[in-house]
Short mmCIF file of C-alpha atoms in Angstrom, two decimals:
data_model
loop_
_atom_site.label_atom_id
_atom_site.label_comp_id
_atom_site.label_asym_id
_atom_site.label_seq_id
_atom_site.Cartn_x
_atom_site.Cartn_y
_atom_site.Cartn_z
CA MET O 1 -7.09 1.39 39.38
CA PHE O 2 -4.38 2.89 41.86
CA ARG O 3 -5.70 5.57 44.29
CA PHE O 4 -3.70 7.71 46.78
CA PHE O 5 -5.16 7.97 50.40
CA PHE O 6 -3.48 9.79 52.94
CA ALA O 7 -5.85 8.33 55.35
CA VAL O 8 -7.31 5.41 55.73
CA SER O 9 -11.09 5.92 56.60
CA THR O 10 -12.62 6.00 53.28
CA VAL O 11 -11.18 2.94 51.74
CA SER O 12 -13.80 0.48 50.21
CA ALA O 13 -14.35 -3.09 52.45
CA ASP O 14 -13.07 -4.79 49.08
CA SER O 15 -10.18 -2.91 48.75
CA LEU O 16 -6.31 -4.10 50.82
CA THR O 17 -4.81 -0.44 52.51
CA PHE O 18 -0.38 -0.72 52.12
CA GLY O 19 0.57 1.57 54.51
CA ILE O 20 3.87 3.09 54.03
CA VAL O 21 5.86 4.20 56.97
CA PRO O 22 6.27 8.49 56.15
CA GLN O 23 10.19 8.77 56.01
CA GLN O 24 9.78 10.82 53.19
CA SER O 25 6.84 13.45 52.14
CA ALA O 26 3.53 12.14 50.89
CA SER O 27 3.96 13.15 47.68
CA THR O 28 7.44 11.63 47.17
CA LEU O 29 6.10 8.11 48.81
CA ALA O 30 3.19 8.08 46.17
CA LYS O 31 5.30 8.52 43.34
CA ARG O 32 7.74 5.99 44.36
CA TRP O 33 5.16 3.22 45.70
CA ALA O 34 1.96 4.00 43.30
CA PRO O 35 3.28 1.59 40.29
CA ILE O 36 4.37 -0.91 42.84
CA PHE O 37 1.29 -0.96 44.10
CA GLN O 38 -0.45 -1.43 40.88
CA TYR O 39 2.06 -4.19 39.73
CA LEU O 40 0.86 -5.69 43.31
CA SER O 41 -2.78 -5.43 42.35
CA ASP O 42 -2.09 -6.67 38.49
CA LYS O 43 -0.14 -10.21 39.80
CA THR O 44 -2.46 -10.46 42.92
CA GLY O 45 -6.02 -9.52 41.28
CA GLU O 46 -6.26 -7.58 44.79
CA ASP O 47 -7.31 -3.81 44.35
CA ILE O 48 -3.82 -2.89 47.06
CA ARG O 49 -4.16 0.99 47.75
CA PHE O 50 -1.57 3.16 48.98
CA SER O 51 -2.10 5.14 52.60
CA THR O 52 0.46 6.93 54.69
CA ALA O 53 0.29 9.19 57.55
CA LYS O 54 1.02 12.80 58.00
CA ASP O 55 3.79 12.14 60.42
CA ILE O 56 5.96 8.68 62.23
CA PRO O 57 3.66 9.38 65.36
CA THR O 58 0.57 8.97 63.49
CA PHE O 59 1.67 6.11 61.43
CA GLU O 60 2.65 4.66 64.69
CA LYS O 61 -0.78 5.08 66.10
CA ARG O 62 -2.58 3.38 62.98
CA LEU O 63 -0.44 0.20 63.47
CA ALA O 64 -1.96 -0.03 66.99
CA ALA O 65 -5.22 0.64 66.12
CA GLY O 66 -4.92 -1.89 63.34
CA GLU O 67 -5.75 0.36 60.40
CA TYR O 68 -3.81 -1.07 57.71
CA ASP O 69 -3.93 -4.08 56.34
CA ILE O 70 -0.46 -4.48 55.16
CA ALA O 71 2.39 -1.91 56.37
CA TYR O 72 6.13 -1.14 55.71
CA MET O 73 7.27 -0.55 59.00
CA ASN O 74 10.29 -0.02 60.63
CA PRO O 75 11.93 -2.35 62.49
CA TYR O 76 11.27 -1.66 66.20
CA HIS O 77 7.67 -0.80 64.91
CA TYR O 78 7.44 -4.69 63.94
CA THR O 79 8.48 -5.67 67.64
CA VAL O 80 6.04 -3.44 68.86
CA PHE O 81 2.70 -3.95 66.53
CA HIS O 82 3.44 -7.68 66.31
CA GLN O 83 2.35 -8.03 70.03
CA LEU O 84 -0.88 -5.76 69.16
CA PRO O 85 -2.79 -5.91 67.11
CA GLY O 86 -0.90 -8.91 65.67
CA TYR O 87 0.60 -7.82 62.36
CA GLU O 88 2.93 -10.62 60.80
CA ALA O 89 6.08 -10.46 58.95
CA ILE O 90 5.76 -11.70 55.54
CA ALA O 91 8.55 -10.09 53.62
CA ARG O 92 11.83 -7.56 54.12
CA GLN O 93 14.93 -6.58 52.01
CA LYS O 94 17.02 -9.71 51.23
CA ASP O 95 20.47 -9.75 52.31
CA LYS O 96 20.58 -6.32 53.81
CA GLN O 97 20.58 -4.72 57.20
CA ILE O 98 19.34 -1.56 58.41
CA LYS O 99 21.83 1.04 59.70
CA GLY O 100 21.38 4.40 60.99
CA ILE O 101 23.72 7.77 60.21
CA ILE O 102 24.32 10.71 61.53
CA VAL O 103 24.73 13.44 58.42
CA VAL O 104 26.35 17.15 59.05
CA SER O 105 26.54 19.65 55.97
CA LYS O 106 29.73 19.13 53.96
CA GLY O 107 31.41 22.45 55.08
CA SER O 108 30.76 21.38 58.86
CA SER O 109 33.74 21.13 61.37
CA LEU O 110 32.23 18.40 63.12
CA LYS O 111 34.54 15.66 62.77
CA ASN O 112 33.05 12.78 65.36
CA LEU O 113 30.73 12.45 68.14
CA ASP O 114 32.10 14.13 71.12
CA ASP O 115 31.92 17.14 68.52
CA LEU O 116 28.17 17.12 68.82
CA GLN O 117 28.16 18.64 72.32
CA ASP O 118 25.06 20.97 73.05
CA LYS O 119 24.27 20.85 69.21
CA LYS O 120 20.84 20.90 67.70
CA MET O 121 20.16 17.42 65.89
CA ALA O 122 17.23 17.06 63.99
CA PHE O 123 15.52 13.45 63.81
CA PRO O 124 12.29 12.15 62.43
CA SER O 125 10.24 11.12 65.30
CA PRO O 126 11.29 9.75 69.09
CA ALA O 127 10.66 6.23 67.60
CA ALA O 128 12.44 5.68 64.17
CA PHE O 129 14.77 3.27 64.73
CA ALA O 130 17.76 3.47 63.07
CA ALA O 131 17.42 7.13 62.64
CA SER O 132 16.73 8.51 66.25
CA VAL O 133 16.66 5.33 68.60
CA ILE O 134 19.93 4.35 68.16
CA PRO O 135 22.00 7.12 67.41
CA ARG O 136 20.56 8.56 70.42
CA SER O 137 21.39 5.93 72.38
CA THR O 138 24.72 6.17 71.05
CA ILE O 139 25.22 9.48 71.98
CA GLU O 140 23.63 9.29 75.29
CA GLN O 141 26.05 6.39 76.21
CA HIS O 142 29.23 8.40 75.40
CA GLY O 143 27.80 11.66 77.97
CA ILE O 144 26.80 13.70 74.77
CA HIS O 145 24.44 16.61 75.47
CA ILE O 146 22.46 17.49 72.25
CA ILE O 147 19.21 19.21 71.98
CA PRO O 148 17.09 17.11 69.60
CA GLN O 149 14.38 18.36 67.23
CA TYR O 150 11.54 16.15 65.73
CA VAL O 151 11.05 17.32 62.06
CA SER O 152 8.47 14.51 60.77
CA SER O 153 10.37 12.65 57.94
CA HIS O 154 13.92 11.73 57.24
CA GLU O 155 13.65 13.99 53.70
CA SER O 156 12.92 16.91 56.36
CA VAL O 157 16.31 15.75 58.00
CA TYR O 158 18.08 16.34 55.03
CA LEU O 159 16.85 19.29 54.36
CA GLY O 160 17.30 21.21 57.75
CA VAL O 161 20.88 20.26 57.81
CA ALA O 162 21.50 21.20 54.31
CA ARG O 163 19.87 24.60 54.89
CA GLY O 164 21.54 25.04 58.03
CA PHE O 165 18.95 24.81 60.44
CA PHE O 166 20.54 22.19 62.48
CA ALA O 167 23.87 20.97 62.92
CA ALA O 168 23.22 17.31 62.56
CA GLY O 169 20.27 15.02 61.78
CA GLY O 170 19.51 11.39 62.02
CA GLY O 171 18.63 9.37 58.92
CA VAL O 172 19.54 5.49 57.09
CA ILE O 173 21.61 4.82 54.37
CA ARG O 174 18.75 3.79 52.12
CA THR O 175 16.84 7.39 52.44
CA PHE O 176 19.93 9.24 52.38
CA ASN O 177 21.19 7.22 48.79
CA ALA O 178 17.25 8.22 47.92
CA ALA O 179 17.64 12.01 48.78
CA PRO O 180 17.22 14.60 45.48
CA PRO O 181 20.88 15.06 44.69
CA GLU O 182 21.03 18.54 45.12
CA VAL O 183 20.16 18.21 49.16
CA ARG O 184 22.26 14.89 49.36
CA ASP O 185 25.44 16.80 47.56
CA GLN O 186 25.38 19.03 50.40
CA LEU O 187 25.67 16.10 53.27
CA ARG O 188 28.44 14.14 54.48
CA ILE O 189 27.83 11.09 56.58
CA LEU O 190 29.46 11.71 60.25
CA TRP O 191 28.96 8.56 61.69
CA THR O 192 26.82 5.19 61.40
CA THR O 193 25.35 2.40 63.54
CA PRO O 194 25.98 -1.25 63.63
CA GLY O 195 23.40 -2.88 61.35
CA TYR O 196 20.32 -4.75 62.22
CA THR O 197 17.20 -6.92 60.53
CA PRO O 198 15.63 -4.11 58.33
CA HIS O 199 12.24 -2.66 57.79
CA ALA O 200 8.96 -5.37 57.75
CA ILE O 201 6.33 -5.81 55.18
CA ALA O 202 3.41 -7.29 57.24
CA ALA O 203 0.19 -8.62 56.93
CA HIS O 204 -2.85 -7.72 59.78
CA PRO O 205 -4.41 -10.67 61.12
CA ARG O 206 -7.99 -10.30 59.17
CA VAL O 207 -5.98 -10.81 56.15
CA SER O 208 -6.92 -14.14 54.50
CA SER O 209 -3.93 -16.84 54.30
CA GLU O 210 -4.53 -16.96 50.58
CA THR O 211 -3.99 -13.21 50.01
CA VAL O 212 -0.64 -13.39 52.11
CA VAL O 213 0.12 -16.10 49.93
CA LYS O 214 -0.21 -14.52 46.91
CA ILE O 215 1.17 -10.94 48.07
CA LYS O 216 4.17 -12.90 49.46
CA GLN O 217 4.74 -14.62 45.89
CA ALA O 218 4.40 -11.00 43.94
CA LEU O 219 6.94 -9.43 46.45
CA LEU O 220 9.46 -11.84 45.69
CA GLY O 221 8.56 -12.43 42.13
CA MET O 222 9.49 -8.87 41.55
CA SER O 223 12.86 -9.22 40.89
CA ASP O 224 12.65 -11.64 38.57
CA ASP O 225 11.03 -9.62 35.76
CA SER O 226 12.29 -6.38 34.08
CA GLU O 227 9.04 -4.50 35.14
CA GLY O 228 9.27 -5.46 38.95
CA ILE O 229 13.27 -4.79 38.87
CA GLU O 230 12.49 -1.32 37.44
CA LEU O 231 10.12 -0.62 40.67
CA LEU O 232 12.05 -1.83 43.13
CA LYS O 233 14.90 0.71 41.74
CA THR O 234 12.77 3.27 42.64
CA ILE O 235 12.70 2.45 46.03
CA HIS O 236 16.15 1.62 46.75
CA ILE O 237 16.07 -2.16 47.19
CA LYS O 238 16.96 -4.70 45.44
CA ASN O 239 15.22 -7.80 46.32
CA PHE O 240 12.55 -8.97 48.94
CA ALA O 241 13.05 -12.23 51.13
CA LEU O 242 10.55 -14.45 52.56
CA ALA O 243 10.73 -12.66 56.66
CA GLU O 244 9.63 -14.48 59.69
CA ASN O 245 8.68 -13.35 63.40
CA ALA O 246 12.12 -14.42 64.87
CA ASP O 247 14.29 -12.16 62.01
CA TRP O 248 13.98 -9.19 64.45
CA ASP O 249 15.23 -10.82 67.66
CA ASP O 250 17.98 -8.58 67.35
CA VAL O 251 16.14 -5.59 67.75
CA ARG O 252 13.95 -7.63 70.74
CA ALA O 253 17.21 -7.78 72.40
CA LEU O 254 17.83 -3.92 72.85
CA ASN O 255 14.71 -3.98 75.02
CA ILE O 256 13.44 -0.71 73.68
CA LYS O 257 10.36 0.52 75.32
CA LEU O 258 9.54 4.04 73.82
CA LEU O 259 6.03 2.80 72.26
CA ASP O 260 4.98 0.71 75.10
CA GLU O 261 2.06 2.64 76.00
CA LEU O 262 0.43 2.56 72.44
CA ILE O 263 -0.04 -1.37 73.03
CA LYS O 264 -1.52 -1.35 76.86
#
């Protein structure tokens, strides 16, 4: 039976915690991922339980501590937490790259990056890869000064821009498409980043190879049956592909150092 855990400390020893990066609120994530974890539990015979964190920095600390048996993490997270505690990629979205975006309100007069000068911008967290790291790096390279504000989730970014609290905000195409229509319809995309290898599903070294194989097979099989296809639609993913560590070399080439302190 599916159970939702905001924290992971109370999970029993014979279950597997599957941590989801908190790009949306915990309630939104639970609603979308709960049926998927029930599906994976049924297919694998494992007791797979949902977990997340109150915000992305807390999620990063839990990854560093190895608190999740399996985790869905952003591309930069994977390059960091593969080093320590040793998460190993098992799957990723197939034939898809992650692209960051900067959104503004539909009625905004902002037309390009230069127009962001001295504007207040919302981001999910400092190390949110495509929603914060890449846009902020590009803005800095253009010599544009902004006032960054971190609001915990992609969902909060979109809502904050739609309500006029911020001139612009960083997100990714997948979460933008998943935003409630009443929020999304108030926004437009000002700028889009280049594409990179998308989020990783990765397993902690303590998870047995037999269990990893079962989870891989279940994830890849989702696009082969009607139930799995419908579940994938709820998270705006068409299908999963097998992943290997080298898939994220494009992200490593950026030489990002933001989270190095967490693995020292």
